Short mmCIF file of the N, C-alpha and C atoms (twelve columns), coordinates in Angstrom:
data_MODEL
# 
_entry.id   MODEL 
# 
loop_
_atom_site.group_PDB 
_atom_site.id 
_atom_site.type_symbol 
_atom_site.label_atom_id 
_atom_site.label_alt_id 
_atom_site.label_comp_id 
_atom_site.label_asym_id 
_atom_site.label_seq_id 
_atom_site.Cartn_x 
_atom_site.Cartn_y 
_atom_site.Cartn_z 
_atom_site.pdbx_PDB_model_num 
ATOM 1   N N  . MET A 1  -8.367  34.697 18.150 1 
ATOM 2   C CA . MET A 1  -8.954  33.721 19.362 1 
ATOM 3   C C  . MET A 1  -10.215 34.198 20.065 1 
ATOM 4   N N  . GLU A 2  -10.186 35.433 20.458 1 
ATOM 5   C CA . GLU A 2  -11.063 35.993 21.201 1 
ATOM 6   C C  . GLU A 2  -12.408 36.080 20.471 1 
ATOM 7   N N  . GLN A 3  -12.568 36.144 19.381 1 
ATOM 8   C CA . GLN A 3  -13.653 36.214 18.340 1 
ATOM 9   C C  . GLN A 3  -14.177 34.624 18.259 1 
ATOM 10  N N  . HIS A 4  -13.138 33.595 18.119 1 
ATOM 11  C CA . HIS A 4  -13.333 32.282 17.965 1 
ATOM 12  C C  . HIS A 4  -13.051 30.912 19.037 1 
ATOM 13  N N  . PRO A 5  -13.000 31.343 20.050 1 
ATOM 14  C CA . PRO A 5  -12.330 30.723 21.203 1 
ATOM 15  C C  . PRO A 5  -12.268 29.297 20.777 1 
ATOM 16  N N  . PHE A 6  -12.762 28.463 20.028 1 
ATOM 17  C CA . PHE A 6  -12.703 27.354 19.936 1 
ATOM 18  C C  . PHE A 6  -11.504 26.585 19.158 1 
ATOM 19  N N  . LEU A 7  -11.029 27.570 18.707 1 
ATOM 20  C CA . LEU A 7  -9.759  27.687 17.745 1 
ATOM 21  C C  . LEU A 7  -8.540  27.387 18.623 1 
ATOM 22  N N  . ALA A 8  -8.458  27.852 19.744 1 
ATOM 23  C CA . ALA A 8  -7.456  27.735 20.746 1 
ATOM 24  C C  . ALA A 8  -7.380  26.340 21.532 1 
ATOM 25  N N  . LEU A 9  -8.738  25.505 21.038 1 
ATOM 26  C CA . LEU A 9  -8.872  23.962 21.504 1 
ATOM 27  C C  . LEU A 9  -7.763  23.248 20.598 1 
ATOM 28  N N  . ALA A 10 -7.475  22.107 21.013 1 
ATOM 29  C CA . ALA A 10 -6.301  21.158 20.154 1 
ATOM 30  C C  . ALA A 10 -7.260  20.144 19.503 1 
ATOM 31  N N  . SER A 11 -8.774  20.225 19.882 1 
ATOM 32  C CA . SER A 11 -9.721  19.287 19.237 1 
ATOM 33  C C  . SER A 11 -10.903 19.654 19.515 1 
ATOM 34  N N  . THR A 12 -12.183 20.077 18.579 1 
ATOM 35  C CA . THR A 12 -13.366 20.646 18.744 1 
ATOM 36  C C  . THR A 12 -14.171 19.595 17.905 1 
ATOM 37  N N  . ASP A 13 -15.235 19.574 18.482 1 
ATOM 38  C CA . ASP A 13 -16.347 19.023 17.638 1 
ATOM 39  C C  . ASP A 13 -17.029 19.568 16.352 1 
ATOM 40  N N  . LEU A 14 -16.905 18.957 15.407 1 
ATOM 41  C CA . LEU A 14 -17.604 19.523 14.178 1 
ATOM 42  C C  . LEU A 14 -18.840 19.486 13.985 1 
ATOM 43  N N  . SER A 15 -19.251 20.442 13.409 1 
ATOM 44  C CA . SER A 15 -20.900 20.448 13.376 1 
ATOM 45  C C  . SER A 15 -21.197 21.293 11.982 1 
ATOM 46  N N  . PRO A 16 -22.630 21.273 11.688 1 
ATOM 47  C CA . PRO A 16 -22.833 22.206 10.310 1 
ATOM 48  C C  . PRO A 16 -22.229 23.925 10.610 1 
ATOM 49  N N  . ALA A 17 -22.205 24.032 11.547 1 
ATOM 50  C CA . ALA A 17 -21.778 25.790 11.760 1 
ATOM 51  C C  . ALA A 17 -20.084 25.442 11.832 1 
ATOM 52  N N  . LEU A 18 -19.800 24.331 12.137 1 
ATOM 53  C CA . LEU A 18 -18.178 24.455 12.211 1 
ATOM 54  C C  . LEU A 18 -17.989 23.489 11.416 1 
ATOM 55  N N  . THR A 19 -17.378 23.291 10.455 1 
ATOM 56  C CA . THR A 19 -16.974 22.508 9.187  1 
ATOM 57  C C  . THR A 19 -15.351 22.688 9.366  1 
ATOM 58  N N  . ALA A 20 -14.563 21.344 9.186  1 
ATOM 59  C CA . ALA A 20 -13.157 20.975 8.514  1 
ATOM 60  C C  . ALA A 20 -12.994 22.361 8.019  1 
ATOM 61  N N  . ALA A 21 -13.346 22.889 6.917  1 
ATOM 62  C CA . ALA A 21 -12.996 23.775 6.091  1 
ATOM 63  C C  . ALA A 21 -13.121 25.032 6.664  1 
ATOM 64  N N  . ARG A 22 -14.120 25.321 7.577  1 
ATOM 65  C CA . ARG A 22 -14.406 26.655 8.138  1 
ATOM 66  C C  . ARG A 22 -13.223 26.802 9.109  1 
ATOM 67  N N  . LYS A 23 -13.313 25.883 9.777  1 
ATOM 68  C CA . LYS A 23 -11.998 25.801 10.612 1 
ATOM 69  C C  . LYS A 23 -10.665 26.326 10.202 1 
ATOM 70  N N  . ARG A 24 -10.161 25.678 9.264  1 
ATOM 71  C CA . ARG A 24 -9.206  26.063 8.168  1 
ATOM 72  C C  . ARG A 24 -9.100  27.404 7.743  1 
ATOM 73  N N  . ALA A 25 -10.235 27.819 7.128  1 
ATOM 74  C CA . ALA A 25 -10.421 29.202 6.820  1 
ATOM 75  C C  . ALA A 25 -10.638 30.218 8.221  1 
ATOM 76  N N  . LEU A 26 -10.803 29.855 9.120  1 
ATOM 77  C CA . LEU A 26 -10.354 30.377 10.264 1 
ATOM 78  C C  . LEU A 26 -9.046  30.725 10.771 1 
ATOM 79  N N  . TRP A 27 -8.305  29.591 10.373 1 
ATOM 80  C CA . TRP A 27 -6.793  29.627 10.648 1 
ATOM 81  C C  . TRP A 27 -6.040  30.055 9.833  1 
ATOM 82  N N  . ASP A 28 -6.296  30.165 8.726  1 
ATOM 83  C CA . ASP A 28 -5.913  31.012 7.428  1 
ATOM 84  C C  . ASP A 28 -5.971  32.636 7.861  1 
ATOM 85  N N  . GLU A 29 -7.244  32.893 8.142  1 
ATOM 86  C CA . GLU A 29 -7.359  34.198 8.340  1 
ATOM 87  C C  . GLU A 29 -6.810  34.859 9.725  1 
ATOM 88  N N  . LEU A 30 -6.481  34.117 10.959 1 
ATOM 89  C CA . LEU A 30 -5.673  34.419 11.783 1 
ATOM 90  C C  . LEU A 30 -4.134  34.344 11.459 1 
ATOM 91  N N  . ALA A 31 -3.828  33.656 10.605 1 
ATOM 92  C CA . ALA A 31 -2.334  33.555 10.259 1 
ATOM 93  C C  . ALA A 31 -2.031  34.838 9.490  1 
ATOM 94  N N  . ASP A 32 -2.903  35.438 8.531  1 
ATOM 95  C CA . ASP A 32 -3.202  36.672 7.736  1 
ATOM 96  C C  . ASP A 32 -2.757  37.760 8.764  1 
ATOM 97  N N  . LEU A 33 -3.471  37.730 9.870  1 
ATOM 98  C CA . LEU A 33 -3.532  38.982 10.900 1 
ATOM 99  C C  . LEU A 33 -2.206  38.816 11.481 1 
ATOM 100 N N  . LEU A 34 -1.687  37.913 12.086 1 
ATOM 101 C CA . LEU A 34 -0.169  37.503 12.718 1 
ATOM 102 C C  . LEU A 34 0.397   37.912 11.737 1 
ATOM 103 N N  . ASN A 35 0.769   37.573 10.557 1 
ATOM 104 C CA . ASN A 35 1.914   37.734 9.812  1 
ATOM 105 C C  . ASN A 35 1.708   39.305 9.408  1 
ATOM 106 N N  . ARG A 36 0.549   39.508 9.686  1 
ATOM 107 C CA . ARG A 36 0.789   41.444 9.417  1 
ATOM 108 C C  . ARG A 36 1.487   42.301 10.227 1 
ATOM 109 N N  . GLU A 37 1.054   41.494 11.752 1 
ATOM 110 C CA . GLU A 37 1.660   41.967 12.925 1 
ATOM 111 C C  . GLU A 37 3.171   41.928 12.721 1 
ATOM 112 N N  . GLY A 38 3.642   41.054 12.012 1 
ATOM 113 C CA . GLY A 38 5.036   40.793 12.368 1 
ATOM 114 C C  . GLY A 38 5.667   40.131 14.085 1 
ATOM 115 N N  . PRO A 39 7.311   40.155 13.851 1 
ATOM 116 C CA . PRO A 39 8.001   40.111 12.680 1 
ATOM 117 C C  . PRO A 39 8.156   38.917 12.199 1 
ATOM 118 N N  . ALA A 40 7.370   37.459 13.071 1 
ATOM 119 C CA . ALA A 40 7.530   36.355 12.141 1 
ATOM 120 C C  . ALA A 40 6.172   36.392 11.037 1 
ATOM 121 N N  . VAL A 41 6.453   35.783 10.159 1 
ATOM 122 C CA . VAL A 41 6.035   35.013 9.070  1 
ATOM 123 C C  . VAL A 41 5.688   33.660 9.146  1 
ATOM 124 N N  . ARG A 42 4.816   32.946 8.960  1 
ATOM 125 C CA . ARG A 42 4.386   31.608 9.057  1 
ATOM 126 C C  . ARG A 42 3.024   31.574 8.780  1 
ATOM 127 N N  . THR A 43 3.054   30.128 8.012  1 
ATOM 128 C CA . THR A 43 1.944   29.302 7.350  1 
ATOM 129 C C  . THR A 43 0.893   29.008 8.548  1 
ATOM 130 N N  . ALA A 44 -0.568  28.911 8.059  1 
ATOM 131 C CA . ALA A 44 -1.545  28.864 9.112  1 
ATOM 132 C C  . ALA A 44 -1.151  27.631 10.021 1 
ATOM 133 N N  . ASP A 45 -0.616  26.450 9.268  1 
ATOM 134 C CA . ASP A 45 -0.115  25.422 10.107 1 
ATOM 135 C C  . ASP A 45 0.823   25.663 11.164 1 
ATOM 136 N N  . HIS A 46 1.640   26.482 10.931 1 
ATOM 137 C CA . HIS A 46 2.942   26.676 11.747 1 
ATOM 138 C C  . HIS A 46 2.482   27.322 12.763 1 
ATOM 139 N N  . TRP A 47 1.441   28.661 12.651 1 
ATOM 140 C CA . TRP A 47 0.984   29.246 13.721 1 
ATOM 141 C C  . TRP A 47 0.308   28.308 14.527 1 
ATOM 142 N N  . ARG A 48 -0.809  27.457 14.353 1 
ATOM 143 C CA . ARG A 48 -1.488  26.338 14.626 1 
ATOM 144 C C  . ARG A 48 -0.864  25.494 15.775 1 
ATOM 145 N N  . HIS A 49 0.411   25.067 15.318 1 
ATOM 146 C CA . HIS A 49 1.492   24.390 15.759 1 
ATOM 147 C C  . HIS A 49 2.185   25.082 16.870 1 
ATOM 148 N N  . SER A 50 2.450   26.394 16.778 1 
ATOM 149 C CA . SER A 50 3.378   27.203 17.622 1 
ATOM 150 C C  . SER A 50 2.006   27.397 19.010 1 
ATOM 151 N N  . TRP A 51 1.043   27.480 18.260 1 
ATOM 152 C CA . TRP A 51 -0.323  27.961 19.450 1 
ATOM 153 C C  . TRP A 51 -0.271  26.450 20.708 1 
ATOM 154 N N  . LEU A 52 -0.441  25.496 19.971 1 
ATOM 155 C CA . LEU A 52 -0.527  24.208 20.796 1 
ATOM 156 C C  . LEU A 52 0.976   23.699 21.548 1 
ATOM 157 N N  . GLN A 53 1.881   24.369 21.000 1 
ATOM 158 C CA . GLN A 53 3.301   24.057 21.589 1 
ATOM 159 C C  . GLN A 53 3.238   25.026 23.071 1 
ATOM 160 N N  . LEU A 54 2.525   26.122 22.799 1 
ATOM 161 C CA . LEU A 54 2.728   26.720 23.753 1 
ATOM 162 C C  . LEU A 54 1.601   26.573 24.978 1 
ATOM 163 N N  . CYS A 55 0.524   26.263 24.690 1 
ATOM 164 C CA . CYS A 55 -0.256  25.862 25.741 1 
ATOM 165 C C  . CYS A 55 0.112   24.372 25.985 1 
ATOM 166 N N  . CYS A 56 0.900   23.696 25.601 1 
ATOM 167 C CA . CYS A 56 1.570   22.227 26.324 1 
ATOM 168 C C  . CYS A 56 2.573   23.008 27.249 1 
ATOM 169 N N  . ARG A 57 3.582   23.630 27.053 1 
ATOM 170 C CA . ARG A 57 4.263   24.001 27.835 1 
ATOM 171 C C  . ARG A 57 3.574   24.797 29.008 1 
ATOM 172 N N  . LYS A 58 2.410   25.818 28.786 1 
ATOM 173 C CA . LYS A 58 1.894   26.071 30.175 1 
ATOM 174 C C  . LYS A 58 1.412   25.190 30.714 1 
ATOM 175 N N  . ARG A 59 0.598   24.500 29.951 1 
ATOM 176 C CA . ARG A 59 -0.154  23.221 31.270 1 
ATOM 177 C C  . ARG A 59 1.110   22.631 31.946 1 
ATOM 178 N N  . ALA A 60 2.051   22.110 31.590 1 
ATOM 179 C CA . ALA A 60 3.121   21.496 32.213 1 
ATOM 180 C C  . ALA A 60 3.774   22.229 33.140 1 
ATOM 181 N N  . GLU A 61 3.872   23.406 33.115 1 
ATOM 182 C CA . GLU A 61 4.437   24.201 34.178 1 
ATOM 183 C C  . GLU A 61 3.592   24.590 35.114 1 
ATOM 184 N N  . ALA A 62 2.148   24.998 34.884 1 
ATOM 185 C CA . ALA A 62 0.894   24.643 35.879 1 
ATOM 186 C C  . ALA A 62 0.986   23.484 36.550 1 
ATOM 187 N N  . ALA A 63 1.252   22.637 36.172 1 
ATOM 188 C CA . ALA A 63 1.099   20.832 36.786 1 
ATOM 189 C C  . ALA A 63 2.297   21.208 37.443 1 
ATOM 190 N N  . ARG A 64 3.863   21.616 36.937 1 
ATOM 191 C CA . ARG A 64 4.960   21.581 38.052 1 
ATOM 192 C C  . ARG A 64 4.601   22.567 39.234 1 
ATOM 193 N N  . LEU A 65 3.801   23.570 39.357 1 
ATOM 194 C CA . LEU A 65 3.840   24.548 39.984 1 
ATOM 195 C C  . LEU A 65 2.829   23.693 41.196 1 
ATOM 196 N N  . ARG A 66 1.638   23.198 40.571 1 
ATOM 197 C CA . ARG A 66 1.110   22.811 41.724 1 
ATOM 198 C C  . ARG A 66 1.475   21.609 42.312 1 
ATOM 199 N N  . ALA A 67 2.373   20.642 42.189 1 
ATOM 200 C CA . ALA A 67 2.937   19.972 42.749 1 
ATOM 201 C C  . ALA A 67 4.240   20.097 43.648 1 
ATOM 202 N N  . ASP A 68 4.694   21.163 43.412 1 
ATOM 203 C CA . ASP A 68 5.844   21.939 43.992 1 
ATOM 204 C C  . ASP A 68 4.695   22.476 45.082 1 
ATOM 205 N N  . GLN A 69 3.706   22.947 45.487 1 
ATOM 206 C CA . GLN A 69 2.863   23.334 46.231 1 
ATOM 207 C C  . GLN A 69 2.187   22.425 46.953 1 
ATOM 208 N N  . ARG A 70 2.437   21.240 47.251 1 
ATOM 209 C CA . ARG A 70 1.735   19.725 47.894 1 
ATOM 210 C C  . ARG A 70 3.216   20.027 48.806 1 
# 
């Protein structure tokens, strides 16, 4: 994620430098790295889904905190 921050975004504009196939390959590479760390072993699609769920939960939590501060 640090080397390729655009992977953290749910949608990214594709360009000649970043094709859908390249983005998929980067998620596969990230999944391999995460699976080596363990204990969870998931496919690239499952890791991507987990990341998006985590981001969604954190955004909702931040929104609740902002609402509580008003």
